[in-house]
Amino acid sequence: MKFDWLIVGAGFTGSVLAERIASQLNQKVLIVEQRDHIAGNAYDYYDEQGILVHKYGPHIFHANAQYIWDYLAQFTEWRSYYHQVLGVVDGKEVPIPFNLNTLSALFPSHYAEKLSQQLIEEYGFNVKVPILKIRETAKNNDLKFLADYIYDNVFHKYTLKQWELKPEELAPSVTARVPIYISRDNRYFQDSYQGLPKHGYTALFRSMLNHPNIKVLLNTSYQEIMNDIQYKRMIFTGPIDEFFEHTHGELPYRSLDFKFHYTEQDQMQAVGTVNYPNEYNYTRITEFKHLTGQRSYGSSYIEEYPQAYKRGENVPYYPIPKDEYKELYKKYQQEAEKLKGEVLFAGRLAEYQYYNMDQAVARALHLFKNLTGF
Ligand code: FAD
Ligand code: UDP
C-alpha cells in the first residue's frame, strides 16, 4: 500500500497531524509506533483492580487557548478538574505552588501576615513570581529569609532529585513552571480550560485516529519498516538525535521509574498529588481517582523516581532545558533543515522542548496550517 505520509510516533503530536491530514486533505497516513499502544506518554488503561491509571505519570490537561480545547472536544467529552498539589515541608502538607495559604500554614499568624503584606507591596497581588526572581530581587531581610526558605524547602532538593541539577543550573523557565503565587488560589494551574478526557486519553486517541485514511502499526520502530514502505513525506516525533544516528553526540534526557501501588483504602491522600521535595527518593505521589473522578473499591497511586536516561534501557521523558544542550540541539535542527521539508520534526522529543500536552497539540495544528494554509 502507498501512503502520502509516514508519521513516526502515536502521541499527541503525531496523532493530531495524522487526523488533520487524513480528514482535511484526504491523504493516506501510516503511523508507526514502537510501543504496543497509541497515545504516547498520555496513555491510560484500567489496571488489575479496574482503576484507570496513567502509565507514564499523571497527565492533567490545561490550556488557555479555546481553539485547542475545542479541537480535542471533537474526540472526547471533558471532565472538569482542577488539580491540587500539597508539598510536605517541615512535616506539614502545604499548598504548592507556594502561595499565601502556604505562608499561613507554615509560619505563626502574625509573621505570615507580615510576609504576605511585604510580598504584596513588593510584587502586587494575584501575581506569579518565579523563585529565582524572588531570590534575586528580595530587598529586605524578611523577604530574603522567605526566598531562601522557599528555595531550600521546596525547590532545591526536589530539583536535585528530578534533574540532578540545582535550580539555577537549569533554564529559569523550569522552576518558573511552579512560581510563588501571591494569592490564595490553591490550584496547581490557572489556565482557563482544565480537565481530563471523560473516558480517558486512550479513548480520545482512539476516536481521533478512527479514520479510513489512517493506519496504525504498533510494536514497530520506523527504522524497521521505512525502507519497505512507500510514502512521500515523513513526520518524525521521536528523539531528533536518534533520527540522525547521534552524529553530533547524544542529547541528554531525564527518565523516570514509575512504581504503581494499590490500597484497599477508599482514598490515601487528600488531593491528586503530594510532592516530597525533601524526603524519599521519589518526587511525588499521585492518586488517580482524584484526577479521573472514578468511583471504585480501593485506590491506585503512582510514585515517580527520577533517573538518568540511558539509551536502550529506559525512556527519554524530559529534554533537559539548559543552554549547552540547546546548542547541541541546534546542530540537529540544522541537519533537519537540510532535508528541506522531506522530513518534518515536531513534538517534545523531536524539538527538544519541554512541551505540555496543549503545546504539543498547538504545535501540531500550527505545523498543519503551515503545510496547507488551512
Ligand atoms: P510523546 O507522547 O512522547 O509521543 C512520541 C511517541 O513516539 C512515543 O509514543 C514513542 O514511543 C514514539 N517513538 C519514538 N521513537 C520512535 C521510533 N523510532 N519508532 C516508532 N515510534 C517512536 N503535559 C501536560 O499538559 N499535563 C501534564 O499533567 C503532564 N504530565 C506529564 C507527566 C510526565 C511524567 C511526563 C513525562 C510528561 C507529562 N506531560 C504533561 C507532557 C506530555 O506527556 C507531552 O506534552 C506529550 O506527551 C507530548 O506529545 P508528543 O507526541 O510530542 O510525544
Ligand atoms: N519543582 C520543585 N518543587 C516542587 C514542584 C516543582 O522544585 O514542589 C520544580 C522542579 O525543578 C520541577 C519543576 O519545578 O522539575 C517543574 O515542576 P512541574 O510540576 O511542572 O514538573 P512536571 O509535571 O513537568 O514533571
XYZ file of C-alpha atoms and ligand atoms in Angstrom:
452
model
C 0.000 0.000 0.000
C 1.191 3.505 -0.787
C 0.987 6.274 1.788
C 1.211 10.021 1.402
C 2.692 10.347 4.874
C 4.680 8.213 7.264
C 4.261 9.543 10.808
C 6.611 8.253 13.484
C 5.001 8.223 16.941
C 1.347 7.998 18.025
C 1.488 10.617 20.794
C -0.381 13.930 20.696
C 1.904 15.428 18.043
C 1.800 12.525 15.600
C -1.880 11.731 16.138
C -3.156 15.301 15.723
C -1.168 15.661 12.492
C -2.462 12.305 11.242
C -6.044 13.299 11.998
C -5.730 16.662 10.243
C -4.014 15.262 7.155
C -6.498 12.383 6.867
C -9.665 14.386 7.457
C -8.800 17.727 5.841
C -6.526 16.704 2.954
C -7.997 13.261 2.322
C -4.458 11.852 2.197
C -3.305 8.465 3.429
C -1.239 8.219 6.597
C 0.676 5.387 8.196
C 1.549 5.925 11.850
C 4.332 3.731 13.090
C 4.674 3.407 16.865
C 7.303 1.378 18.672
C 5.153 0.840 21.770
C 2.247 -1.588 21.936
C -0.288 1.207 22.237
C -1.347 4.606 20.904
C -1.468 7.889 22.921
C 2.268 8.315 23.606
C 3.017 9.374 27.146
C -0.638 10.258 27.730
C -1.621 6.559 27.505
C -4.018 5.350 30.208
C -5.517 1.931 30.915
C -7.556 0.038 33.526
C -5.253 -1.762 35.949
C -5.877 -5.179 37.558
C -8.204 -3.606 40.097
C -10.200 -1.914 37.353
C -8.888 1.553 38.136
C -7.986 3.930 35.307
C -4.284 4.801 35.661
C -1.772 6.784 33.584
C 1.075 4.511 32.538
C 3.659 7.287 32.145
C 2.793 9.518 35.095
C -0.138 11.804 35.876
C -1.469 13.821 32.926
C -3.752 16.781 33.563
C -4.881 18.730 30.539
C -4.719 22.521 30.843
C -4.807 25.204 28.163
C -5.513 28.884 27.840
C -6.431 28.737 24.172
C -10.017 27.785 23.500
C -9.253 26.508 19.979
C -7.103 23.710 21.422
C -9.770 22.639 23.895
C -12.464 22.796 21.180
C -10.344 20.886 18.689
C -9.923 17.976 21.133
C -13.595 18.212 22.149
C -14.404 16.693 18.729
C -12.973 13.450 20.077
C -13.931 13.489 23.754
C -16.218 14.960 26.346
C -14.291 16.703 29.080
C -14.418 16.089 32.807
C -13.785 19.375 34.567
C -10.971 19.005 37.103
C -8.761 21.458 38.974
C -5.519 19.841 40.018
C -4.341 20.478 43.569
C -0.933 19.642 44.953
C 0.313 19.561 48.527
C 4.009 19.506 49.366
C 5.486 18.061 52.547
C 7.507 20.879 54.122
C 8.688 20.778 57.713
C 6.497 17.712 58.214
C 3.308 19.528 57.135
C 1.323 19.123 53.927
C 1.055 22.625 52.477
C -0.281 24.044 49.175
C 2.036 24.018 46.143
C 2.643 26.305 44.230
C 3.774 28.175 47.329
C 1.100 30.844 47.958
C -0.269 32.987 50.771
C -2.095 29.970 52.223
C 1.239 28.133 52.336
C 2.686 31.025 54.332
C -0.206 30.825 56.797
C 0.252 27.054 57.138
C 3.976 27.271 57.890
C 4.521 30.413 59.977
C 2.964 31.928 63.120
C -0.009 34.025 62.015
C 1.465 37.467 62.776
C 4.661 36.657 60.854
C 2.752 35.080 57.947
C 0.653 38.237 57.788
C 3.747 40.453 57.758
C 5.389 38.417 54.985
C 2.165 38.409 52.950
C 1.937 42.200 53.169
C 5.550 42.585 52.093
C 5.117 40.246 49.134
C 2.026 42.155 48.017
C 3.736 45.538 48.431
C 6.832 44.413 46.546
C 5.273 42.416 43.696
C 1.492 43.023 43.790
C -1.483 40.752 44.490
C -2.500 37.846 42.226
C 0.959 37.868 40.699
C 3.237 34.904 39.985
C 6.922 35.329 40.734
C 9.491 32.614 39.975
C 11.606 31.567 42.952
C 14.838 32.565 41.199
C 13.444 36.047 40.619
C 12.375 36.477 44.264
C 15.828 35.390 45.372
C 17.431 37.956 43.092
C 15.131 40.843 43.926
C 14.152 40.364 47.592
C 15.119 43.657 49.240
C 14.625 43.454 52.979
C 15.675 40.786 55.451
C 12.207 39.274 55.821
C 11.779 38.725 52.074
C 15.338 37.463 51.785
C 14.642 34.982 54.573
C 11.422 33.894 52.854
C 13.116 33.474 49.463
C 15.829 31.299 50.989
C 13.279 29.328 52.987
C 11.186 28.516 49.898
C 14.268 27.774 47.819
C 15.674 25.419 50.462
C 12.453 23.674 51.406
C 10.512 23.470 48.150
C 12.864 23.747 45.178
C 16.418 22.795 45.970
C 16.192 19.108 46.802
C 13.198 18.412 44.542
C 15.138 19.814 41.588
C 18.255 17.839 42.527
C 16.140 14.675 42.610
C 14.343 15.423 39.352
C 17.250 16.734 37.272
C 20.435 16.091 39.274
C 20.940 19.835 38.900
C 20.343 22.861 41.106
C 17.510 25.216 40.077
C 19.967 27.872 38.859
C 21.773 25.334 36.646
C 18.625 24.869 34.542
C 16.852 27.350 32.280
C 14.851 29.650 34.616
C 11.676 28.561 32.790
C 11.844 25.165 34.546
C 11.265 26.335 38.117
C 9.109 29.199 36.769
C 6.546 26.499 35.873
C 5.710 26.411 39.593
C 6.079 30.049 40.640
C 5.389 31.639 44.010
C 1.765 32.696 43.625
C 0.817 35.790 45.605
C -2.819 34.820 46.047
C -4.969 32.366 47.967
C -5.731 30.209 44.915
C -4.624 26.651 45.727
C -4.975 25.284 42.182
C -1.809 23.989 40.500
C -2.763 25.634 37.195
C -4.748 28.788 36.495
C -5.463 28.098 32.806
C -8.950 28.872 31.513
C -9.522 25.273 30.390
C -8.627 22.396 32.692
C -9.727 18.802 32.857
C -9.302 15.239 31.689
C -10.961 13.380 28.824
C -14.139 11.940 30.350
C -13.379 8.374 29.219
C -9.595 8.683 29.354
C -6.806 9.722 26.983
C -6.583 6.415 25.147
C -10.270 6.624 24.244
C -9.694 10.172 22.974
C -6.844 8.953 20.742
C -8.893 6.001 19.504
C -11.574 8.400 18.377
C -9.052 10.823 16.834
C -7.368 8.060 14.823
C -10.589 6.390 13.746
C -10.462 7.422 10.091
C -10.275 5.280 6.945
C -7.204 7.205 5.746
C -5.208 6.355 8.912
C -3.435 3.061 9.540
C -1.519 2.459 12.765
C 1.312 -0.025 13.036
C 2.192 -0.782 16.672
C 5.204 -2.585 18.154
C 7.349 -1.316 15.278
C 10.115 1.237 15.179
C 10.296 3.266 11.985
C 13.832 2.014 11.284
C 12.420 -1.495 10.808
C 9.996 -0.557 8.062
C 10.986 2.705 6.416
C 12.712 1.014 3.500
C 9.790 -1.310 2.861
C 7.027 1.282 2.876
C 6.199 3.649 0.059
C 5.470 7.158 1.269
C 6.019 10.712 0.065
C 6.859 12.633 3.226
C 7.644 11.854 6.824
C 6.788 13.466 10.160
C 9.090 12.405 12.966
C 8.099 12.844 16.629
C 10.806 10.702 18.288
C 14.175 11.931 19.624
C 15.841 14.043 16.915
C 19.362 12.862 17.809
C 18.253 9.266 17.259
C 16.972 10.168 13.775
C 20.421 11.464 12.811
C 22.135 8.476 14.456
C 23.722 10.714 17.107
C 26.218 12.142 14.628
C 26.721 15.226 16.823
C 26.615 13.256 20.073
C 23.699 12.227 22.280
C 21.214 14.784 23.552
C 20.683 14.183 27.264
C 17.225 13.452 28.659
C 15.833 12.641 32.095
C 13.947 9.467 32.683
C 11.635 8.187 35.413
C 10.859 4.892 37.019
C 7.180 4.617 37.903
C 6.072 2.429 40.800
C 2.359 1.633 40.925
C 0.590 0.677 44.134
C -2.900 -0.257 45.211
C -4.553 0.290 48.580
C -7.877 -1.011 49.839
C -8.471 2.393 51.394
C -11.053 4.432 49.551
C -8.658 7.389 49.482
C -4.987 7.510 50.514
C -4.210 11.221 50.227
C -6.207 14.447 50.403
C -5.505 15.731 46.875
C -4.414 14.410 43.453
C -0.686 14.846 44.023
C 1.539 15.141 47.078
C 5.085 16.384 46.410
C 8.011 15.283 48.567
C 10.659 17.943 47.965
C 12.834 16.833 50.872
C 12.208 13.224 51.856
C 12.329 9.925 49.918
C 13.800 9.130 46.516
C 10.542 9.783 44.701
C 9.431 13.318 43.880
C 5.676 12.890 44.122
C 2.756 10.531 44.614
C -0.396 10.837 42.540
C -3.658 9.098 43.389
C -5.601 8.616 40.168
C -9.178 8.659 41.455
C -8.850 12.356 42.280
C -7.993 13.089 38.638
C -10.442 10.794 36.915
C -13.351 11.030 39.370
C -13.709 7.248 39.151
C -15.629 5.585 41.983
C -14.222 2.211 42.926
C -13.346 -0.008 45.846
C -9.751 0.765 46.813
C -7.418 3.188 45.103
C -4.342 3.111 42.816
C -1.442 5.515 43.039
C 1.950 6.087 41.460
C 5.369 7.138 42.764
C 7.844 8.848 40.411
C 11.543 8.061 40.806
C 13.733 10.262 38.580
C 16.756 8.697 36.917
C 19.332 9.395 34.215
C 18.323 8.403 30.708
C 20.330 5.528 29.258
C 19.649 4.748 25.630
C 18.149 1.297 25.159
C 17.481 0.905 28.886
C 14.769 3.405 29.769
C 12.581 6.110 28.218
C 13.599 9.707 27.406
C 10.762 11.558 29.151
C 12.193 15.040 29.620
C 14.546 17.115 27.447
C 16.895 18.971 29.814
C 16.421 22.746 29.432
C 19.971 24.042 29.661
C 21.932 26.314 27.297
C 24.657 23.852 26.323
C 22.094 21.226 25.292
C 20.165 23.827 23.323
C 23.356 24.441 21.345
C 23.661 20.719 20.644
C 20.001 20.560 19.639
C 20.605 23.420 17.177
C 23.134 21.261 15.327
C 20.431 18.656 14.795
C 17.987 21.377 13.802
C 20.435 22.414 11.081
C 20.579 18.805 9.867
C 16.792 18.792 9.793
C 16.739 21.953 7.666
C 18.972 20.279 5.082
C 16.166 17.778 4.437
C 14.118 20.682 3.024
C 10.749 19.572 4.325
C 11.048 15.944 3.197
C 11.015 15.040 6.878
C 9.303 17.330 9.398
C 10.267 17.253 13.070
C 7.686 18.051 15.735
C 6.953 17.288 19.378
C 8.599 17.143 22.765
C 11.437 14.848 21.669
C 11.901 15.917 18.050
C 12.124 19.606 19.030
C 13.808 19.005 22.380
C 11.202 21.219 24.058
C 9.549 20.810 27.467
C 6.045 20.877 25.899
C 2.860 20.294 27.846
C 0.087 18.464 26.011
C -1.684 21.647 24.920
C 1.595 22.941 23.485
C 2.158 19.687 21.586
C -1.352 19.980 20.129
C -0.829 23.670 19.282
C 2.477 22.858 17.612
C 0.875 20.090 15.518
C -2.035 22.320 14.457
C 0.372 25.126 13.577
C 2.559 22.815 11.514
C -0.514 21.556 9.677
C -1.567 25.138 8.936
C 1.890 25.909 7.544
C 1.756 22.812 5.374
C -1.564 23.600 3.847
C -2.748 27.089 4.634
C -5.837 25.554 6.378
P 5.142 11.506 23.066
O 3.857 11.430 23.804
O 6.387 11.117 23.768
O 4.992 10.618 21.740
C 6.090 10.245 20.934
C 5.873 8.799 20.505
O 6.878 8.466 19.524
C 6.035 7.804 21.654
O 4.863 7.042 21.797
C 7.237 6.965 21.231
O 7.110 5.602 21.597
C 7.219 7.115 19.700
N 8.528 6.879 19.098
C 9.711 7.451 19.456
N 10.710 6.974 18.679
C 10.151 6.087 17.820
C 10.664 5.246 16.784
N 11.972 5.211 16.499
N 9.811 4.472 16.072
C 8.471 4.459 16.391
N 7.936 5.226 17.373
C 8.756 6.023 18.064
N 1.597 17.505 29.921
C 0.501 18.178 30.333
O -0.038 19.005 29.591
N -0.032 17.952 31.587
C 0.505 17.051 32.449
O -0.006 16.870 33.563
C 1.666 16.331 32.026
N 2.242 15.446 32.852
C 3.362 14.773 32.446
C 3.944 13.866 33.331
C 5.080 13.156 32.952
C 5.718 12.213 33.921
C 5.629 13.349 31.638
C 6.851 12.586 31.202
C 5.046 14.240 30.751
C 3.909 14.971 31.147
N 3.282 15.872 30.291
C 2.182 16.580 30.709
C 3.819 16.148 28.934
C 3.159 15.272 27.845
O 3.443 13.915 28.104
C 3.731 15.716 26.491
O 3.410 17.056 26.235
C 3.189 14.898 25.321
O 3.316 13.530 25.563
C 3.960 15.265 24.062
O 3.473 14.517 22.974
P 4.438 14.046 21.821
O 3.554 13.412 20.803
O 5.304 15.153 21.383
O 5.411 12.964 22.485
N 9.606 21.980 41.435
C 10.182 21.930 42.687
N 9.394 21.609 43.763
C 8.073 21.319 43.628
C 7.497 21.353 42.343
C 8.283 21.671 41.256
O 11.373 22.160 42.823
O 7.402 21.026 44.653
C 10.480 22.353 40.284
C 11.281 21.138 39.775
O 12.503 21.612 39.262
C 10.375 20.627 38.682
C 9.880 21.923 38.049
O 9.694 22.796 39.202
O 11.076 19.803 37.756
C 8.631 21.840 37.234
O 7.619 21.220 38.005
P 6.337 20.549 37.288
O 5.405 20.117 38.357
O 5.832 21.461 36.245
O 7.029 19.280 36.591
P 6.444 18.138 35.632
O 4.995 17.946 35.983
O 6.659 18.587 34.228
O 7.296 16.957 35.993
